Amino acid sequence: MNSLLQEKLSYDKTFDCVQCGYCLPACPTYETMERETHSPRGRINLVKMVAEGKASVEDLKEPIEKCLGCMACTIVCPTNVQYGEILESAKHVIDEQEEKSRPRKLVENFMFQRFFPSSVWMDSLGHATWLYQTSGLKKVSQRFGLTKRAPLHLHEFEAVLPEMPSPKRRKSRAGRYVRKRPATAKVAFFKGCIMDSVFYETNQNTMELLLRSGAEVVFPKQQTCCGALHAHSGKVDESVELAKRNIEAFEEEGFDYIVNNAGGCGARLIEYPHLFEEGTEWRSRASAFAANVKDISEVLVEIDGLRFEQSVPRTVTYQPSCHLRNVQKVTDAPVALLEKVPGLTLKQMDRPEFCCGSAGIYNIVNYEEAMDILDVKMQDVCGVDPDGIVTSNPGCLLQMKLGVVREGADDRMEAMHLVDLLMEADPQPKT
């Protein structure tokens, strides 16, 4: 047997799986694809077979690439299998051994090493989208069907993007936000890459909520991408480097909380310690960093510094981010905040834990499979018949917006981030 391959594939962790099948009803891809190889236990068994030389890495590729990484299986697993570590190890081996053309290598290097980690590139994406929306190019492109020529069904996602702020608006953000009264907590805000580029106003609302709660909000300038997209694509080394950069950026001052508003980013941030060997300096620094990472909903509940003044007469359902629920284990705080909004009626879906099919860039690279999963989710949503779908992750938000359009319900239903809904209720500091 190849001991190096076994180590890379987290082979020793595969033995924790007893093939009981508890994961099957929880797995979205098993439900929609109805194949054992597309279930958690099936994938684990394939990883074990590859590590033992009984199957090839090529046999592993398709089942692993079709996994959402939603981690719903880990919640129901009776033997606490570390499926996330097994999955990431498999993606790393696949990426390492896959033969790629030179153009593909160049594109991947640009996207993962320059584009996502760069605030300049992320802002440029926002500026370009703003220009596209406000100059008339969007109307012309849609009128003549030019957007439909975009690859990977990107025209469908383009249609549900929020309105972008102007470049002037983006440049107006200061580095530190302090209210005159004594602060209840010192908070560092993790802005994310896609979150800040596409959902800039949601980020601004997040910081405003923290300020109104009485917190001092610090915006570390040297922060970068969390590395989740890199890890999901098998780029482990790049993910580790991004983790180091973020740890260093947030170590400059002592913070009570490191706050994020994206379930996927938060999940990656709290997993930083697992990227480093036990007993090393970086492991210790990563653990100290991760201990302070909190979702915005958790912090708002803990500080408890807001009262909501404006009635919001809506009926909504809450779609929890898989990574917020299954990795960060945050379930009660978002619901508690929604229940405080006057006039709001909250209705729960039959299966709120079922993934929406976004999963980072899964809905782009595995479009058909993602839409099958989204259709199942939207059946559940339509059973509640809400005015709004509230979620807490940028990918989920775009996916649910697309789901509303696919259902032909965009005239009576909208998807929104939890933070933006809370701002509608005119939150004010408690006296």
Coordinates of C-alpha atoms in Angstrom, one line a residue:
M1 CA 0.0 0.0 0.0
N2 CA 1.0 3.6 -0.6
S3 CA 1.5 5.0 2.9
L4 CA 2.0 8.6 1.6
L5 CA -1.4 8.4 -0.3
Q6 CA -3.1 7.0 2.8
E7 CA -1.8 9.9 4.9
K8 CA -2.9 12.4 2.3
L9 CA -6.4 10.8 2.1
S10 CA -7.0 10.8 5.9
Y11 CA -7.2 7.0 5.6
D12 CA -7.1 6.4 9.3
K13 CA -10.3 8.5 9.8
T14 CA -12.3 6.4 7.3
F15 CA -12.4 3.5 9.9
D16 CA -14.6 5.5 12.1
C17 CA -17.4 5.0 9.6
V18 CA -19.4 1.8 10.4
Q19 CA -21.5 2.0 7.3
C20 CA -24.7 2.3 9.4
G21 CA -26.6 4.4 6.9
Y22 CA -27.8 7.1 9.3
C23 CA -26.3 9.7 6.9
L24 CA -28.4 8.6 3.9
P25 CA -31.6 10.5 4.7
A26 CA -29.6 13.6 5.7
C27 CA -27.7 13.7 2.4
P28 CA -29.2 16.0 -0.3
T29 CA -27.2 14.4 -3.2
Y30 CA -28.2 10.9 -2.1
E31 CA -31.8 12.0 -2.1
T32 CA -31.7 13.6 -5.6
M33 CA -29.2 11.3 -7.3
E34 CA -30.2 8.0 -5.6
R35 CA -26.7 6.4 -5.8
E36 CA -24.7 4.9 -3.0
T37 CA -21.5 6.5 -4.4
H38 CA -23.1 9.9 -3.9
S39 CA -23.8 9.3 -0.2
P40 CA -21.4 10.1 2.7
R41 CA -20.7 6.5 3.5
G42 CA -20.3 5.6 -0.2
R43 CA -17.7 8.4 -0.6
I44 CA -15.9 7.3 2.5
N45 CA -15.7 3.8 1.3
L46 CA -14.3 5.0 -2.1
V47 CA -11.7 7.0 -0.3
K48 CA -10.7 3.9 1.7
M49 CA -10.6 1.8 -1.5
V50 CA -8.3 4.3 -3.3
A51 CA -6.0 4.5 -0.2
E52 CA -5.8 0.7 -0.3
G53 CA -5.1 0.6 -4.0
K54 CA -8.4 -1.1 -4.8
A55 CA -9.7 1.9 -6.9
S56 CA -8.1 4.8 -8.7
V57 CA -8.2 8.5 -7.9
E58 CA -10.2 8.9 -11.1
D59 CA -12.9 6.7 -9.7
L60 CA -13.1 9.0 -6.7
K61 CA -13.3 12.3 -8.7
E62 CA -16.9 12.4 -9.8
P63 CA -18.5 11.4 -6.4
I64 CA -16.3 13.8 -4.5
E65 CA -16.9 16.7 -6.9
K66 CA -20.7 16.1 -6.6
C67 CA -20.6 16.4 -2.8
L68 CA -22.0 19.7 -1.5
G69 CA -19.9 19.6 1.6
C70 CA -23.0 20.7 3.6
M71 CA -21.9 18.5 6.6
A72 CA -25.5 17.5 7.3
C73 CA -24.2 13.9 7.7
T74 CA -22.0 14.9 10.6
I75 CA -24.9 16.1 12.6
V76 CA -26.6 12.6 12.5
C77 CA -23.5 10.4 12.6
P78 CA -23.5 8.2 15.7
T79 CA -19.7 7.6 15.5
N80 CA -18.6 11.2 15.0
V81 CA -16.9 10.6 11.7
Q82 CA -14.7 13.5 10.6
Y83 CA -16.3 13.7 7.2
G84 CA -15.1 17.2 6.5
E85 CA -11.4 16.3 6.9
I86 CA -11.9 13.2 4.7
L87 CA -13.6 15.2 2.0
E88 CA -11.0 17.9 2.0
S89 CA -8.2 15.4 1.8
A90 CA -9.8 13.7 -1.1
K91 CA -10.2 17.0 -2.9
H92 CA -6.6 17.8 -2.3
V93 CA -5.4 14.5 -3.8
I94 CA -7.7 14.8 -6.8
D95 CA -6.5 18.4 -7.5
E96 CA -2.8 17.3 -7.0
Q97 CA -3.1 14.3 -9.4
E98 CA -5.4 15.8 -12.1
E99 CA -3.8 16.6 -15.4
K100 CA -4.6 20.2 -16.3
S101 CA -4.1 22.2 -19.5
R102 CA -1.9 25.3 -19.3
P103 CA -4.8 27.7 -19.9
R104 CA -6.7 26.0 -17.0
K105 CA -3.7 26.3 -14.7
L106 CA -3.3 30.0 -15.5
V107 CA -7.0 30.6 -14.8
E108 CA -7.0 28.7 -11.5
N109 CA -3.8 30.5 -10.4
F110 CA -5.3 33.8 -11.2
M111 CA -8.6 33.1 -9.5
F112 CA -7.2 31.5 -6.3
Q113 CA -3.9 33.3 -5.8
R114 CA -4.8 36.8 -7.0
F115 CA -8.5 37.4 -7.5
F116 CA -10.3 36.1 -4.4
P117 CA -7.6 37.1 -1.9
S118 CA -7.3 40.7 -3.3
S119 CA -9.5 43.6 -2.0
V120 CA -8.5 45.5 -5.1
W121 CA -9.8 42.8 -7.4
M122 CA -13.0 42.3 -5.3
D123 CA -13.7 46.1 -5.3
S124 CA -13.0 46.1 -9.1
L125 CA -15.6 43.4 -9.5
G126 CA -18.1 45.5 -7.6
H127 CA -17.2 48.6 -9.6
A128 CA -17.6 46.8 -12.9
T129 CA -21.0 45.3 -11.8
W130 CA -22.2 48.8 -10.7
L131 CA -21.2 50.2 -14.1
Y132 CA -22.9 47.4 -15.9
Q133 CA -26.1 48.0 -13.9
T134 CA -26.2 51.8 -14.1
S135 CA -24.9 52.5 -17.6
G136 CA -27.7 50.8 -19.5
L137 CA -25.5 47.8 -20.5
K138 CA -27.6 45.5 -18.4
K139 CA -30.8 46.5 -20.1
V140 CA -29.3 46.2 -23.6
S141 CA -27.7 42.8 -22.8
Q142 CA -31.0 41.4 -21.5
R143 CA -33.0 42.9 -24.4
F144 CA -30.8 41.3 -27.1
G145 CA -30.2 38.1 -25.1
L146 CA -26.5 38.7 -24.8
T147 CA -26.3 37.6 -21.2
K148 CA -27.5 34.1 -22.2
R149 CA -24.3 33.6 -24.1
A150 CA -22.3 33.6 -20.8
P151 CA -20.9 30.2 -19.8
L152 CA -21.9 28.1 -16.8
H153 CA -25.5 29.6 -16.6
L154 CA -24.0 32.8 -15.2
H155 CA -26.8 34.8 -16.8
E156 CA -29.3 33.3 -14.3
F157 CA -27.2 34.5 -11.4
E158 CA -26.5 37.9 -13.0
A159 CA -30.3 38.4 -13.1
V160 CA -30.6 38.1 -9.3
L161 CA -27.6 40.2 -8.2
P162 CA -28.4 43.1 -5.8
E163 CA -27.9 46.7 -6.9
M164 CA -24.2 47.6 -6.4
P165 CA -23.1 50.8 -4.6
S166 CA -21.1 53.3 -6.5
P167 CA -17.3 53.4 -6.3
K168 CA -17.5 56.6 -4.2
R169 CA -19.8 54.8 -1.7
R170 CA -17.3 51.9 -1.4
K171 CA -14.4 54.3 -0.7
S172 CA -16.3 56.1 2.0
R173 CA -15.7 53.3 4.6
A174 CA -13.4 54.3 7.5
G175 CA -11.1 51.9 9.3
R176 CA -12.6 52.2 12.8
Y177 CA -16.1 52.9 14.1
V178 CA -16.6 54.1 17.7
R179 CA -19.6 55.5 19.4
K180 CA -19.2 58.3 21.9
R181 CA -20.6 56.2 24.8
P182 CA -18.4 53.5 26.5
A183 CA -18.3 50.4 24.3
T184 CA -20.0 47.2 25.5
A185 CA -17.5 45.1 23.4
K186 CA -14.6 45.5 21.1
V187 CA -15.4 43.8 17.8
A188 CA -13.3 43.1 14.7
F189 CA -15.4 42.7 11.5
F190 CA -14.4 40.0 9.0
K191 CA -15.8 41.3 5.7
G192 CA -15.3 38.3 3.4
C193 CA -14.5 38.5 -0.3
I194 CA -17.7 37.8 -2.2
M195 CA -19.7 39.2 0.7
D196 CA -18.0 42.5 0.5
S197 CA -17.9 42.7 -3.2
V198 CA -21.5 41.6 -4.0
F199 CA -23.3 42.3 -0.7
Y200 CA -21.5 45.5 0.4
E201 CA -24.6 47.1 1.8
T202 CA -25.3 44.0 4.0
N203 CA -21.8 44.4 5.4
Q204 CA -22.4 48.0 6.1
N205 CA -25.7 47.1 7.8
T206 CA -23.8 44.5 9.9
M207 CA -21.4 47.0 11.2
E208 CA -24.2 49.5 11.9
L209 CA -26.1 46.9 13.9
L210 CA -23.0 46.3 16.0
L211 CA -22.5 50.0 16.6
R212 CA -26.1 50.5 17.6
S213 CA -25.6 47.6 20.0
G214 CA -22.9 49.6 21.7
A215 CA -19.9 47.9 20.3
E216 CA -16.7 49.4 19.1
V217 CA -16.1 48.1 15.6
V218 CA -12.6 47.7 14.1
F219 CA -12.1 46.9 10.4
P220 CA -8.6 45.3 10.0
K221 CA -7.3 46.4 6.7
Q222 CA -4.9 43.5 6.1
Q223 CA -7.6 40.8 6.2
T224 CA -8.1 38.6 3.2
C225 CA -10.3 35.8 1.8
C226 CA -11.1 33.1 4.4
G227 CA -9.8 30.3 2.1
A228 CA -13.1 28.3 2.0
L229 CA -13.3 28.4 -1.8
H230 CA -9.6 27.3 -2.0
A231 CA -10.2 24.4 0.4
H232 CA -13.3 23.3 -1.4
S233 CA -11.3 23.1 -4.6
G234 CA -8.4 21.1 -3.1
K235 CA -6.0 24.1 -2.8
V236 CA -4.9 23.2 0.7
D237 CA -1.6 25.1 0.6
E238 CA -3.2 28.3 -0.6
S239 CA -5.9 27.9 2.1
V240 CA -3.2 27.6 4.8
E241 CA -1.4 30.8 3.7
L242 CA -4.7 32.7 3.7
A243 CA -5.3 31.5 7.2
K244 CA -1.9 32.7 8.4
R245 CA -2.6 36.2 6.8
N246 CA -5.9 36.5 8.6
I247 CA -4.6 35.3 11.9
E248 CA -1.8 37.9 11.7
A249 CA -4.3 40.7 10.6
F250 CA -6.6 40.1 13.6
E251 CA -3.8 39.6 16.2
E252 CA -2.8 43.3 16.1
E253 CA -5.4 44.1 18.8
G254 CA -7.3 42.2 21.4
F255 CA -10.9 41.7 20.4
D256 CA -13.8 40.3 22.3
Y257 CA -15.3 39.0 19.1
I258 CA -14.2 38.4 15.5
V259 CA -17.6 38.8 13.7
N260 CA -18.7 37.6 10.3
N261 CA -22.1 37.5 8.6
A262 CA -21.4 34.6 6.1
G263 CA -22.0 31.1 7.3
G264 CA -19.4 29.6 5.0
C265 CA -16.7 32.1 6.0
G266 CA -17.4 31.6 9.6
A267 CA -17.2 27.8 9.3
R268 CA -13.8 28.2 7.7
L269 CA -12.5 30.6 10.3
I270 CA -13.3 28.4 13.2
E271 CA -11.6 25.4 11.5
Y272 CA -8.2 27.2 11.2
P273 CA -6.7 25.2 14.0
H274 CA -7.1 22.0 12.0
L275 CA -4.8 23.3 9.3
F276 CA -1.8 23.2 11.6
E277 CA -0.1 20.4 13.5
E278 CA -0.7 20.1 17.2
G279 CA 2.0 21.6 19.4
T280 CA 3.1 24.1 16.8
E281 CA 3.0 27.9 17.3
W282 CA 0.6 28.3 14.4
R283 CA -1.8 25.8 16.0
S284 CA -1.8 27.8 19.2
R285 CA -2.3 31.1 17.4
A286 CA -5.1 29.6 15.2
S287 CA -6.9 28.3 18.3
A288 CA -6.8 31.7 19.9
F289 CA -8.1 33.3 16.8
A290 CA -10.9 30.7 16.3
A291 CA -12.1 31.0 19.9
N292 CA -13.2 34.6 19.2
V293 CA -15.0 34.0 15.9
K294 CA -18.7 34.5 16.1
D295 CA -21.6 34.9 13.7
I296 CA -23.3 38.3 13.8
S297 CA -26.5 36.7 15.2
E298 CA -24.6 35.3 18.2
V299 CA -23.0 38.6 19.0
L300 CA -26.2 40.6 18.7
V301 CA -28.0 38.1 21.1
E302 CA -25.1 38.1 23.6
I303 CA -24.7 41.9 23.7
D304 CA -28.5 42.3 23.7
G305 CA -28.2 46.0 23.1
L306 CA -31.0 46.6 20.6
R307 CA -34.7 47.3 20.6
F308 CA -36.7 47.1 17.3
E309 CA -38.9 50.2 16.8
Q310 CA -40.5 49.6 13.3
S311 CA -43.1 46.9 12.6
V312 CA -42.3 44.6 9.7
P313 CA -45.6 43.1 8.7
R314 CA -44.3 40.1 6.8
T315 CA -44.5 36.3 6.9
V316 CA -41.0 34.8 6.5
T317 CA -39.3 31.5 6.7
Y318 CA -35.7 31.0 7.8
Q319 CA -33.3 29.0 5.6
P320 CA -30.3 28.3 7.8
S321 CA -26.9 28.2 6.2
C322 CA -25.6 24.6 6.3
H323 CA -22.2 25.8 7.5
L324 CA -23.7 28.0 10.1
R325 CA -25.9 25.2 11.4
N326 CA -23.7 22.1 10.9
V327 CA -20.2 23.4 11.4
Q328 CA -20.6 26.5 13.6
K329 CA -23.5 24.9 15.4
V330 CA -25.5 28.2 15.5
T331 CA -29.2 27.4 15.4
D332 CA -31.1 29.5 18.0
A333 CA -29.6 33.0 17.7
P334 CA -31.0 33.9 14.2
V335 CA -34.5 32.7 15.2
A336 CA -34.3 34.6 18.5
L337 CA -33.6 37.8 16.6
L338 CA -36.4 37.3 14.1
E339 CA -38.8 36.7 16.9
K340 CA -38.0 40.1 18.4
V341 CA -39.0 41.9 15.2
P342 CA -42.5 43.5 15.7
G343 CA -45.1 42.5 13.2
L344 CA -43.0 39.6 11.8
T345 CA -44.5 36.2 11.5
L346 CA -42.0 33.3 11.3
K347 CA -43.1 30.0 9.8
Q348 CA -40.7 27.0 9.8
M349 CA -40.3 24.7 6.8
D350 CA -40.7 21.0 7.2
R351 CA -37.0 20.5 6.4
P352 CA -35.1 23.7 7.1
E353 CA -31.9 21.7 7.4
F354 CA -32.0 20.5 3.8
C355 CA -29.3 22.3 1.7
C356 CA -30.3 24.8 -0.9
G357 CA -27.7 23.6 -3.3
S358 CA -25.4 26.6 -3.3
A359 CA -22.3 25.3 -1.5
G360 CA -19.7 27.8 -2.5
I361 CA -19.4 27.6 -6.3
Y362 CA -21.1 24.2 -6.5
N363 CA -24.2 25.7 -8.2
I364 CA -22.0 27.1 -10.9
V365 CA -19.7 24.1 -11.6
N366 CA -22.5 21.5 -11.0
Y367 CA -25.5 23.5 -12.1
E368 CA -28.0 20.8 -13.0
E369 CA -27.4 18.9 -9.7
A370 CA -27.6 22.1 -7.8
M371 CA -30.9 23.0 -9.4
D372 CA -32.4 19.5 -8.6
I373 CA -31.5 20.2 -4.9
L374 CA -32.9 23.7 -5.1
D375 CA -36.2 22.5 -6.5
V376 CA -36.6 20.2 -3.5
K377 CA -35.9 23.1 -1.2
M378 CA -38.3 25.4 -3.0
Q379 CA -41.1 22.8 -2.7
D380 CA -40.6 23.1 1.1
V381 CA -40.6 26.9 0.9
C382 CA -43.7 27.1 -1.2
G383 CA -45.5 24.9 1.3
V384 CA -45.0 27.7 3.9
D385 CA -46.0 30.4 1.3
P386 CA -44.0 33.2 2.9
D387 CA -43.4 36.8 1.7
G388 CA -39.7 36.4 2.4
I389 CA -36.9 33.8 2.8
V390 CA -34.3 34.8 5.4
T391 CA -30.8 33.4 5.2
S392 CA -27.3 34.2 6.5
N393 CA -24.8 33.4 3.8
P394 CA -24.1 35.1 0.4
G395 CA -24.2 31.9 -1.7
C396 CA -27.4 30.8 0.0
L397 CA -28.9 34.2 -0.6
L398 CA -28.2 34.2 -4.4
Q399 CA -29.4 30.6 -4.6
M400 CA -32.7 31.4 -2.9
K401 CA -33.2 34.4 -5.0
L402 CA -32.8 32.2 -8.1
G403 CA -35.2 29.7 -6.5
V404 CA -37.8 32.4 -6.2
V405 CA -37.4 33.3 -9.9
R406 CA -37.5 29.7 -11.0
E407 CA -40.8 29.2 -9.1
G408 CA -42.2 32.4 -10.8
A409 CA -42.8 33.8 -7.4
D410 CA -40.7 37.0 -7.6
D411 CA -43.8 39.1 -7.6
R412 CA -44.8 37.9 -4.1
M413 CA -41.7 36.6 -2.4
E414 CA -38.1 37.8 -1.9
A415 CA -35.0 36.4 -0.3
M416 CA -33.0 38.5 2.1
H417 CA -30.1 38.4 4.5
L418 CA -31.0 38.3 8.2
V419 CA -29.0 41.5 8.8
D420 CA -31.0 43.5 6.1
L421 CA -34.3 42.4 7.6
L422 CA -33.2 43.5 11.1
M423 CA -32.3 46.9 9.7
E424 CA -35.9 47.3 8.3
A425 CA -37.1 47.1 11.9
D426 CA -35.3 50.3 12.8
P427 CA -33.1 48.9 15.6
Q428 CA -32.1 51.5 18.2
P429 CA -29.8 51.2 21.2
K430 CA -31.4 50.2 24.4
T431 CA -31.3 53.0 27.0

